Short mmCIF file of C-alpha atoms and ligand atoms in Angstrom, two decimals:
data_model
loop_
_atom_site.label_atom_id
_atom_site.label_comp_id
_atom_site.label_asym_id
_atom_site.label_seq_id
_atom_site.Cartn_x
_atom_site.Cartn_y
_atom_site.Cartn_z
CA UNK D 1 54.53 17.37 15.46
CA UNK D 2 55.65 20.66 16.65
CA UNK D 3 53.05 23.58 14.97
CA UNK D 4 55.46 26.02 14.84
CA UNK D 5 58.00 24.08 12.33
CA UNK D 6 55.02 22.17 10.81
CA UNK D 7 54.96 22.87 7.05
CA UNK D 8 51.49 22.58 4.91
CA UNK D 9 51.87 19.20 3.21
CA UNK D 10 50.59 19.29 -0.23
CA UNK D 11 47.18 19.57 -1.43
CA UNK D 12 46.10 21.12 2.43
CA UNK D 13 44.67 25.29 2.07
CA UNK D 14 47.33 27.66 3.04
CA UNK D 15 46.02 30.26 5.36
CA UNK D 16 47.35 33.21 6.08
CA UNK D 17 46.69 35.93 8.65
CA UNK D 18 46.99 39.43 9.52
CA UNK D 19 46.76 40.20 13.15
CA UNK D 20 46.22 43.49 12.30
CA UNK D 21 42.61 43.19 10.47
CA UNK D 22 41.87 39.55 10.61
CA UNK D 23 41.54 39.40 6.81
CA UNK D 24 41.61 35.74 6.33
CA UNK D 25 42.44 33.50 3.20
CA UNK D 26 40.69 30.36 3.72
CA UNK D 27 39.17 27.17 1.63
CA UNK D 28 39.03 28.07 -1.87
CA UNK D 29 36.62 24.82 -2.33
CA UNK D 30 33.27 27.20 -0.95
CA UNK D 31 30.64 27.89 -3.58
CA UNK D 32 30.98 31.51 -4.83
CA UNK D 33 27.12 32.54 -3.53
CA UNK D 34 27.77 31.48 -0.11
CA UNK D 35 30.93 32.27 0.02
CA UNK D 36 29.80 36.05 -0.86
CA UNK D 37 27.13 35.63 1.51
CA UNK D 38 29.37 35.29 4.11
CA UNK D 39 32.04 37.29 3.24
CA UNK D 40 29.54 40.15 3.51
CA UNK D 41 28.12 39.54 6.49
CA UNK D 42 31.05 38.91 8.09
CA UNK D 43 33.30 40.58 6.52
CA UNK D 44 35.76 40.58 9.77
CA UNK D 45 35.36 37.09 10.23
CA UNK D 46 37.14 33.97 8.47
CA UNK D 47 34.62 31.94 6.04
CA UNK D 48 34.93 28.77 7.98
CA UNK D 49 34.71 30.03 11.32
CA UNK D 50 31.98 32.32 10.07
CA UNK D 51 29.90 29.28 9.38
CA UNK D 52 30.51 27.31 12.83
CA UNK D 53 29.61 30.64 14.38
CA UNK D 54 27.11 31.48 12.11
CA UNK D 55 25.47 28.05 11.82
CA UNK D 56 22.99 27.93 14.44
CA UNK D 57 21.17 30.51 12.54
CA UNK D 58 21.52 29.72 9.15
CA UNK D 59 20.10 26.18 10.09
CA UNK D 60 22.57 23.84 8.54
CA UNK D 61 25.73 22.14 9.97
CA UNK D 62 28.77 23.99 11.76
CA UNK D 63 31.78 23.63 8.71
CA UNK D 64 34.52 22.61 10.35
CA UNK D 65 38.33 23.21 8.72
CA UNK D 66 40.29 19.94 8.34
CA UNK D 67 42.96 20.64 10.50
CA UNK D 68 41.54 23.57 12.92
CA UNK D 69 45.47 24.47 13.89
CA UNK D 70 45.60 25.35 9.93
CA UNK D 71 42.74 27.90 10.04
CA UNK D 72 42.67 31.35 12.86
CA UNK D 73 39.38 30.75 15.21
CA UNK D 74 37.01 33.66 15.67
CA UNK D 75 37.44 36.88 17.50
CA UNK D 76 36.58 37.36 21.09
CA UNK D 77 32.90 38.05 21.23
CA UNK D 78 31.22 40.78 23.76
CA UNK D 79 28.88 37.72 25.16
CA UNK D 80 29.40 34.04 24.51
CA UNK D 81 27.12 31.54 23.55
CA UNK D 82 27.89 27.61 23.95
CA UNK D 83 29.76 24.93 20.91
CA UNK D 84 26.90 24.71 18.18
CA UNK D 85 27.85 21.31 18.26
CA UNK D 86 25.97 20.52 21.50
CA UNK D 87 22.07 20.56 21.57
CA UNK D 88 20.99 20.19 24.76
CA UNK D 89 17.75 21.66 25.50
CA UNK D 90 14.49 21.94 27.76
CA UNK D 91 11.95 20.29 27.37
CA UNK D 92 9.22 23.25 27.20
CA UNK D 93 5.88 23.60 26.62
CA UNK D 94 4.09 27.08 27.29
CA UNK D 95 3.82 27.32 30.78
CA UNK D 96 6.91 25.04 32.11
CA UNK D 97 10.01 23.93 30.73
CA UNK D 98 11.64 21.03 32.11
CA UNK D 99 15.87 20.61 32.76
CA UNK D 100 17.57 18.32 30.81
CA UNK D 101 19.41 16.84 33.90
CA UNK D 102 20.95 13.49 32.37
CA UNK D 103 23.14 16.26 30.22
CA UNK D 104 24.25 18.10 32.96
CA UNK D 105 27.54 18.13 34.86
CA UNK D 106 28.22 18.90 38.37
CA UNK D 107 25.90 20.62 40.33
CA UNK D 108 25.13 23.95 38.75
CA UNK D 109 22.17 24.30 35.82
CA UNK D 110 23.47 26.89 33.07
CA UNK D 111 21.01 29.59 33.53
CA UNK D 112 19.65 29.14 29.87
CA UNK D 113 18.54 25.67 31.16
CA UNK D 114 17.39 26.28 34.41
CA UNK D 115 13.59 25.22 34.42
CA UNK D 116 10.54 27.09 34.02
CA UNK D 117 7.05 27.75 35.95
CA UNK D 118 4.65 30.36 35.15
CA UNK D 119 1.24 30.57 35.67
CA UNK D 120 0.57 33.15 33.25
CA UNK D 121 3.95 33.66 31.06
CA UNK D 122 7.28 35.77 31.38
CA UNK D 123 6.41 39.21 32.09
CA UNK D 124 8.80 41.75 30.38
CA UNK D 125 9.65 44.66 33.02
CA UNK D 126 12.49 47.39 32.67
CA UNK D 127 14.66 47.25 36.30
CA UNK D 128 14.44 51.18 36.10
CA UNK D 129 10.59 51.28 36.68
CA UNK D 130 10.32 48.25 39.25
CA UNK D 131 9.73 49.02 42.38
CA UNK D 132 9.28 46.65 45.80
CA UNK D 133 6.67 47.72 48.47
CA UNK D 134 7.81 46.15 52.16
CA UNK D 135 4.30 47.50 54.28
CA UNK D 136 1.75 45.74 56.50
CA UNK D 137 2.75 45.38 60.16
CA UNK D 138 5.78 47.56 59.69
CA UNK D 139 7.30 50.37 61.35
CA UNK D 140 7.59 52.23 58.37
CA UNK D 141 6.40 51.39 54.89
CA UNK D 142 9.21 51.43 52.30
CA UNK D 143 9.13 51.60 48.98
CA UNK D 144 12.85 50.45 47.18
CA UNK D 145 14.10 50.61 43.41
CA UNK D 146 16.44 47.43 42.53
CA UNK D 147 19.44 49.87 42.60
CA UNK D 148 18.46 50.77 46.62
CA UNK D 149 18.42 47.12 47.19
CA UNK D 150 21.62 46.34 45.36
CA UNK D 151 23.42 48.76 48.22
CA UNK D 152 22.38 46.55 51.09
CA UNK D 153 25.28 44.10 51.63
CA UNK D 154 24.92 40.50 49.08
CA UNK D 155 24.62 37.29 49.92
CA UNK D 156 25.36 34.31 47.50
CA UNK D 157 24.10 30.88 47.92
CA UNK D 158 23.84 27.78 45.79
CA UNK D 159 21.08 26.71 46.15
CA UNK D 160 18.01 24.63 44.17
CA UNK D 161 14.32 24.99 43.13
CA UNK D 162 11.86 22.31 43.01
CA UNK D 163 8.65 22.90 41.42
CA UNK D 164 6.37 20.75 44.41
CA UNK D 165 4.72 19.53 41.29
CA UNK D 166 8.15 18.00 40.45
CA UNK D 167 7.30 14.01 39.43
CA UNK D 168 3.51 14.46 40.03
CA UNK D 169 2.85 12.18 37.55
CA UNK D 170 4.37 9.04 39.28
CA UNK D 171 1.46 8.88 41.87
CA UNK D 172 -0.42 6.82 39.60
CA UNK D 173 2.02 4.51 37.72
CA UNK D 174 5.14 5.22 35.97
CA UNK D 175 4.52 7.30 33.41
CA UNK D 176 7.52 9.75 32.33
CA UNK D 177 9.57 8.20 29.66
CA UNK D 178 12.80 10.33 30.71
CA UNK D 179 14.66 12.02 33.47
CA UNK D 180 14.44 15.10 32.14
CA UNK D 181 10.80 14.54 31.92
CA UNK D 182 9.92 12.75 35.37
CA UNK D 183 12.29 14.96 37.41
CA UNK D 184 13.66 17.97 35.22
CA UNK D 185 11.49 20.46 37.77
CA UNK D 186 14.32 21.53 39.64
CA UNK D 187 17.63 23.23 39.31
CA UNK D 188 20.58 24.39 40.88
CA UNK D 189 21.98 27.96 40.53
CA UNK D 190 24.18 30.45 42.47
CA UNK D 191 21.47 32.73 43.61
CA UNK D 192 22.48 36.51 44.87
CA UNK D 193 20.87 39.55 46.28
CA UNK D 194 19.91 40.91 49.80
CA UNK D 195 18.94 39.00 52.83
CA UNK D 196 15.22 39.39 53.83
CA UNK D 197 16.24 39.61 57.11
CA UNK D 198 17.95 42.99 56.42
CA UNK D 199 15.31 44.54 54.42
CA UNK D 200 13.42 43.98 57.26
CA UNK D 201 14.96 44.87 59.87
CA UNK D 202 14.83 48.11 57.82
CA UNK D 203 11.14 48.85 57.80
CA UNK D 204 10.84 47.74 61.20
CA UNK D 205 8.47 44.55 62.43
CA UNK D 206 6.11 45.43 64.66
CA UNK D 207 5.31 42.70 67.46
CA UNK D 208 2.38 41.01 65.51
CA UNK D 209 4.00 40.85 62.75
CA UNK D 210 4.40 36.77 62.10
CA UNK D 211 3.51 36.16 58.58
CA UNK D 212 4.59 37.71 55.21
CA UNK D 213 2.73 37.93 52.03
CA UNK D 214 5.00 37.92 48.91
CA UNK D 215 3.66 38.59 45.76
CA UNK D 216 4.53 38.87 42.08
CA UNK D 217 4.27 41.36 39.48
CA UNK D 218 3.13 39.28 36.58
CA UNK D 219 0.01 38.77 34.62
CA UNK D 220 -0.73 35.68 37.06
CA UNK D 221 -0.08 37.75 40.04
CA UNK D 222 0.88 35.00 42.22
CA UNK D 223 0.94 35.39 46.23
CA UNK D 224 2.07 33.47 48.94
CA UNK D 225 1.65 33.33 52.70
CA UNK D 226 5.08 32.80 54.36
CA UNK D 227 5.60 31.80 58.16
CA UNK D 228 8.35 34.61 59.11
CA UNK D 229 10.33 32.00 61.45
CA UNK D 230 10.91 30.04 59.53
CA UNK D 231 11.88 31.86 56.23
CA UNK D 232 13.37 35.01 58.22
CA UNK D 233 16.75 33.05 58.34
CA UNK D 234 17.33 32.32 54.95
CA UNK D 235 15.24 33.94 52.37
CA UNK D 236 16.98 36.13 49.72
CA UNK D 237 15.83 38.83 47.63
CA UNK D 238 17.14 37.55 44.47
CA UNK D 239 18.81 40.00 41.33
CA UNK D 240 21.62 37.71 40.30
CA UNK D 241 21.76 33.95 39.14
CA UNK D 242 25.29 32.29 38.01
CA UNK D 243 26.86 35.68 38.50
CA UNK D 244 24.19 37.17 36.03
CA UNK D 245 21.36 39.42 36.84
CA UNK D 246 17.93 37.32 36.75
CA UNK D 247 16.58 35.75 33.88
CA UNK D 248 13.26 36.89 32.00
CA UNK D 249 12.48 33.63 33.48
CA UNK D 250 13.58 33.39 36.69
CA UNK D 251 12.25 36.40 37.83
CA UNK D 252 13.84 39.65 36.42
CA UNK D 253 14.63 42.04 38.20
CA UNK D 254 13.96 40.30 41.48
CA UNK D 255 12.58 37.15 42.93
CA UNK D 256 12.20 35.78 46.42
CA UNK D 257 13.83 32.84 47.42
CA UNK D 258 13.16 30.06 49.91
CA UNK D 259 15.80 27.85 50.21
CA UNK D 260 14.11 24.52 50.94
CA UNK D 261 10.82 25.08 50.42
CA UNK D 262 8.32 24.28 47.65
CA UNK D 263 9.43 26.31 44.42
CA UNK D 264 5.98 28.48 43.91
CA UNK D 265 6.85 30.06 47.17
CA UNK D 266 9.86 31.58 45.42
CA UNK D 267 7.90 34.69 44.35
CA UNK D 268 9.29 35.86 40.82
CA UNK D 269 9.10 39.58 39.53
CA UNK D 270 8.64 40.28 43.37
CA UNK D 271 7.11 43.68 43.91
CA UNK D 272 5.50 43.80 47.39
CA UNK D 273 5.71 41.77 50.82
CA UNK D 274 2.94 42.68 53.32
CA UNK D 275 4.20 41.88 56.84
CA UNK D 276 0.76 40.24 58.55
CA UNK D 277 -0.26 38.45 61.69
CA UNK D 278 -1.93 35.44 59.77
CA UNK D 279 -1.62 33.67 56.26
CA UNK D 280 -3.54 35.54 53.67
CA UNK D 281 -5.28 32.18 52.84
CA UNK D 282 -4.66 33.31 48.66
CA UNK D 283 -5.84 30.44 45.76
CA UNK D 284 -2.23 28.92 46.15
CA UNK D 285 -2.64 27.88 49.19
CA UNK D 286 -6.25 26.64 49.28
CA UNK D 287 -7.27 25.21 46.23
CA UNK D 288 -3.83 24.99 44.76
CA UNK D 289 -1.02 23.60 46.81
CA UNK D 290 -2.39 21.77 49.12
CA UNK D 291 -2.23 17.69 49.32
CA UNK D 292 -5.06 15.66 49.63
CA UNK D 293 -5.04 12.98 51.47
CA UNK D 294 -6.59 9.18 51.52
CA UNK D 295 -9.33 10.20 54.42
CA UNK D 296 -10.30 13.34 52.38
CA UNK D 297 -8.54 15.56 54.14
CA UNK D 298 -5.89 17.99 53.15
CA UNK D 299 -2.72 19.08 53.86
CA UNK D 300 -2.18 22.69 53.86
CA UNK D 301 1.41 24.47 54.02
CA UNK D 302 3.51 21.88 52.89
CA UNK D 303 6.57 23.99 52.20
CA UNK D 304 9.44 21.65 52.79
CA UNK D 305 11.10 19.82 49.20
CA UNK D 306 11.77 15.92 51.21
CA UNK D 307 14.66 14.16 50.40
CA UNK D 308 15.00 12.73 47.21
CA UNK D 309 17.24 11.42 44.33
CA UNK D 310 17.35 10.27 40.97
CA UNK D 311 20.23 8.35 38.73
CA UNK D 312 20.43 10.38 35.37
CA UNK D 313 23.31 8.32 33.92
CA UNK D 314 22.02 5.65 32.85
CA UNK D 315 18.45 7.31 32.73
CA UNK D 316 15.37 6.49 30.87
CA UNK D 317 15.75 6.63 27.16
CA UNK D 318 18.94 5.93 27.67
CA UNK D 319 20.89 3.38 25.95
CA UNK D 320 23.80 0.80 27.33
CA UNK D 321 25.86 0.08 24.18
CA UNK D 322 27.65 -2.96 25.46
CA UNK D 323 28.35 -4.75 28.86
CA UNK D 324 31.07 -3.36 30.53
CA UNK D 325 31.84 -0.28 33.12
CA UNK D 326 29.47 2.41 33.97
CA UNK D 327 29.84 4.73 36.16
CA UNK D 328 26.28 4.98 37.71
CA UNK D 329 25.60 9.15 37.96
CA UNK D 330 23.11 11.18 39.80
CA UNK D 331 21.58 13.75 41.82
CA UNK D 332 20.63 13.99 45.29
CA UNK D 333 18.87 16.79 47.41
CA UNK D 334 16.82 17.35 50.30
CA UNK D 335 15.02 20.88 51.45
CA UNK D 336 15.98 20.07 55.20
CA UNK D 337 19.52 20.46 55.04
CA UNK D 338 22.61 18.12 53.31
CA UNK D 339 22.43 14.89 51.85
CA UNK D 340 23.93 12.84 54.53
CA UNK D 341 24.37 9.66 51.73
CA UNK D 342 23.12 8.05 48.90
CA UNK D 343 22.23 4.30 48.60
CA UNK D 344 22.24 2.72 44.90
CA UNK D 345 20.91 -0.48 44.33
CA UNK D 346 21.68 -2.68 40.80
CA UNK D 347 19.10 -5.25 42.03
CA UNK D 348 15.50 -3.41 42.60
CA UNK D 349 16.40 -2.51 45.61
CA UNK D 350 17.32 -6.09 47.46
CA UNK D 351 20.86 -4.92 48.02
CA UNK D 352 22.38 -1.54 48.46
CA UNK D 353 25.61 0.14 48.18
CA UNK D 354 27.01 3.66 49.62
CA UNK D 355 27.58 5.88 46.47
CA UNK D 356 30.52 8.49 46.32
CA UNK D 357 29.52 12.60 46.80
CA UNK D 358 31.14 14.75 44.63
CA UNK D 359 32.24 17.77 46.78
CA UNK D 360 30.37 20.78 47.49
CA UNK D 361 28.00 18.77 49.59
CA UNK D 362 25.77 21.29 50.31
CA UNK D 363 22.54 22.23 52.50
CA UNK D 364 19.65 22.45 50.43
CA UNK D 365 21.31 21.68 46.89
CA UNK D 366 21.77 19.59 44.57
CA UNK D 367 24.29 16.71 45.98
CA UNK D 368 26.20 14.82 42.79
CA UNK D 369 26.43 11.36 43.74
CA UNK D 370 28.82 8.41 41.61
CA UNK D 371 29.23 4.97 41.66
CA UNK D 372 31.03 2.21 39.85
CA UNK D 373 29.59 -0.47 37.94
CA UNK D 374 30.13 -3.40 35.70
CA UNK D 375 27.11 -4.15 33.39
CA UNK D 376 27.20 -7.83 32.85
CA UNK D 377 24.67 -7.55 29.84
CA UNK D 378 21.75 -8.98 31.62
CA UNK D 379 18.46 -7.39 33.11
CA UNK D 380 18.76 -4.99 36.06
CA UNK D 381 16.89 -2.49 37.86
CA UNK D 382 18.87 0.38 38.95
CA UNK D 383 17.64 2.86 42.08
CA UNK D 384 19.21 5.50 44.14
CA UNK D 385 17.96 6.80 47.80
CA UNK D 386 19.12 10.14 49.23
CA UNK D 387 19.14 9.79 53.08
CA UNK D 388 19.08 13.54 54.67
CA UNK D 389 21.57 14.64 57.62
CA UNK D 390 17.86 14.70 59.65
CA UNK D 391 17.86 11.11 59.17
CA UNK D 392 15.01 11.06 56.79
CA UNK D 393 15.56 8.68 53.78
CA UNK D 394 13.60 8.89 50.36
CA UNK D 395 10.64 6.49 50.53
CA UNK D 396 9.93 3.38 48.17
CA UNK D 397 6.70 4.43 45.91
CA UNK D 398 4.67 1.87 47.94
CA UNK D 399 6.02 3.29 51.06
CA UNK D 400 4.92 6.84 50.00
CA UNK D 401 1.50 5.44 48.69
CA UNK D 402 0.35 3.69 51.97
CA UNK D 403 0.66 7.10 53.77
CA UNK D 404 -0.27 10.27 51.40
CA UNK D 405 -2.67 8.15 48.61
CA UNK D 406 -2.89 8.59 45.20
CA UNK D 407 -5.17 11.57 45.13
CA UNK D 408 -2.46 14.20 45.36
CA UNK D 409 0.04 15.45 42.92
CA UNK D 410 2.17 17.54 45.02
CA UNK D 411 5.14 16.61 46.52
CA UNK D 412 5.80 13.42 45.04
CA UNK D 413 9.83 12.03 46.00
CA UNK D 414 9.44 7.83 45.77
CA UNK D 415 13.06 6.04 44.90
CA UNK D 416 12.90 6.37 40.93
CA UNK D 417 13.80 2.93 39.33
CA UNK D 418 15.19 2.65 36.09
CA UNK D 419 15.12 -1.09 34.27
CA UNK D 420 17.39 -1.58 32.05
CA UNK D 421 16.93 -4.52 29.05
CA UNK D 422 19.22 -6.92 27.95
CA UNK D 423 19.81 -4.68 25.05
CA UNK D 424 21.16 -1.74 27.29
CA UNK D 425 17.25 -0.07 26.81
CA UNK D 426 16.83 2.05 29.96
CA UNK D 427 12.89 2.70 30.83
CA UNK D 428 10.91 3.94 33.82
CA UNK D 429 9.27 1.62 35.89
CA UNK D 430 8.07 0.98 39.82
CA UNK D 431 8.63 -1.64 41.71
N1 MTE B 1 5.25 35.70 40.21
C1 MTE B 1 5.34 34.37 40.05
N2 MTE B 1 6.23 33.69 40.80
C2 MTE B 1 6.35 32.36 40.66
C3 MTE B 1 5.53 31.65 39.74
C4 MTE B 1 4.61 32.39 38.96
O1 MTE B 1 3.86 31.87 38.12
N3 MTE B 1 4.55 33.75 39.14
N4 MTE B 1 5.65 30.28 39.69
C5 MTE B 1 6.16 29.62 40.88
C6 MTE B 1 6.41 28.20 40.73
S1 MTE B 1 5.05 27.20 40.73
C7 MTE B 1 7.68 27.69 40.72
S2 MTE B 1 7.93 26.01 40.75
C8 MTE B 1 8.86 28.56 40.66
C9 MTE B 1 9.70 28.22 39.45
O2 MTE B 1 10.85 28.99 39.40
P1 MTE B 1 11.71 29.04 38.05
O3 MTE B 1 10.75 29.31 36.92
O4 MTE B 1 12.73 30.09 38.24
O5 MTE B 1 12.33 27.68 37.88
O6 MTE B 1 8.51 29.93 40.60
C10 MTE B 1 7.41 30.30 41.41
N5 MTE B 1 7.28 31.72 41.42
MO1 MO B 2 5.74 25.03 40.99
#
């Protein structure tokens, strides 16, 4: 039915509107103490579009009009804030939060649920008073505010983080309930700011100048030793994410990024690189991130995220309602370049089929990956594998386990399998 002609049938709320100062007449059904607790509030705003806006805060259910063509919607607001009707959330705990990536869409993480790593919280710091020192083996020693740095020509990529202790439970048995949980260490954002490479060049290397220390101002003061050929390339001095300056939690004002490599090398609330001729040999790279092998040895410097993948529709905790199509959903990524393809298996992994990408296939970030399926109601185990454009492909967990052991956490990327019940139940298992 057209609107315009539409009459109000009998027994529906006439509203009426002034452009002019949004007085609205709404629902006359409201109970006269809320009704004046809104109205005063909000006194701009329409009583049943006050409470959908206002709902997440009052802590009851959005109140929706009948007929929402019936009723004028809110006013534009200065900075907007997602439906109150969706609920999506990380899973946090104080010192990481985790990405709820069987919700997501495409390949970008909304910055408000991009995930979290500290080691000692989210320090505040005003932009005015942060400074970055660039000194060491450098011509000359610079010291730059974030507005000097935002003068330097900007670079955008999209590219994702990976927390290296991503999965690190899954060494010894399957223990994660969901994907979220298992895998939610990593994102995806648009990431902008200067190249390294150009602040560098500014202050000058001098010739034994072949490894960087990066370090944080925060109360954990984390550093990192950096090899300079192989990070020179690509690493960005971060103040933007989705088009947005930082988060609190992603750094504000200014983070390092590695594109690639293990996500604690991504130096948040940066505030000094010292240009050096050897790593600094710091706790997060002896005791910390390292990866212990079977003979009792360890790996040290193990900066590259592998290839890996996981299906997050249908995903553990998930539920198949009846048999019938699915389309099979997930994400792919590798920290050596694109993801050449993605296998999927419906059978544990005795037959495999080529998935779709979803385009922007792109180096070092997330890859979406589809495929169709009929459920015919009975047990299945469902797996992905992300094969690299290096050649690599993502190992089976006993494949993984033969070479690196069970005594490390770091680093962990086996083929995640999800087993799904003949009453659609989807859990986490290995096989
Ligand atoms: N200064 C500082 N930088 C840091 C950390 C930290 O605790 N302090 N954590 C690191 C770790 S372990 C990871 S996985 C990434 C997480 O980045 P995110 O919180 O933006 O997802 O930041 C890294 N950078
Ligand atoms: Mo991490």
């Amino acid at each position: 039915m057209d609107k315009k002609t539409r009459k109000p049938t009998s027994g529906e709320q006439k509203s009426t509107a002034s452009t002019n100062d949004f007085r609205i007449t709404t629902r006359t059904k409201e109970p006269p103490t809320r009704r004046a607790f809104l109205t005063g509030a909000t006194s701009l705003l329409g009583t049943a579009a006050a409470h959908v806006l206002l709902a997440p805060f009052l802590g009851h259910a959005a109140d929706v009009p009948d007929d929402p063509t019936r009723v004028p919607g809110v006013p534009a607001t200065e900075y907007g804030r997602r439906s109150p009707f969706e609920r999506s959330k990380r899973l946090a705990k104080p010192q990481r939060s985790r990405t709820p990536l069987q919700d997501l869409h495409g390949i970008i993480t909304p910055s408000a649920l991009h995930f979290e790593r500290h080691h000692n919280g989210v320090p505040m710091i005003d932009p005015a008073r942060h400074r970055l020192l660039v000194h060491g083996l450098v011509e000359r020693p610079l010291l730059f505010t974030i507005d000097e740095l935002k003068r330097f020509p900007a670079t955008s990529r999209i590219v994702f983080v990976e927390c290296s202790g991503n999965s690190g439970k899954e060494w010894k048995g399957p223990k994660g309930k969901t994907a979220q949980e298992i895998h939610g260490l990593t994102s995806t954002s648009e990431w902008t700011g200067v190249r390294l490479s150009t602040v560098l060049a500014e202050a000058g290397l001098t010739p034994g100048a072949t490894w960087m220390l990066a370090e944080g101002s925060d109360a954990a003061a984390m550093t990192r030793s950096l090899p300079l050929d192989r990070v020179l390339d690509e690493a960005l001095l971060c103040y933007a994410q989705n088009g947005d300056p930082l988060r609190p939690e992603q750094g504000y004002p200014l983070r390092l990024l590695v594109p690639g490599f293990e996500g604690n090398t991504c130096i948040k609330w940066l505030r000094r690189l010292k240009l050096v001729s050897a790593p600094v040999m710091t706790r997060e790279e002896t005791s910390k991130y390292t990866d212990l092998m079977p003979d009792g040895t360890a790996r040290q410097f193990t900066f590259d995220m592998e290839a890996k993948s996981v299906i997050t529709v249908p995903s553990g905790g998930q539920r198949l309602k009846k048999p019938g199509y699915v389309e099979i959903r997930g994400l792919a990524w590798s920290g050596r370049g694109r993801v050449e393809k993605v296998e999927v298996s419906v059978d544990g992994g005795n037959s495999w089929r080529t998935a779709g990408l979803q385009a922007p296939v792109l180096p070092k970030c997330h890859t979406r990956f589809y495929l169709d399926w009929w459920w015919d109601g009975r047990d299945a185990i469902l797996q992905s594998r992300c094969i690299d454009e290096t050649g690599y492909r993502q190992p089976t967990h006993q494949e993984l386990v033969s070479i690196r052991g069970t005594n490390s956490y770091y680093h962990y990327n086996a083929i995640q399998s999800w087993k799904i019940d003949e009453e659609g139940q989807v859990s986490n298992v290995q096989v």
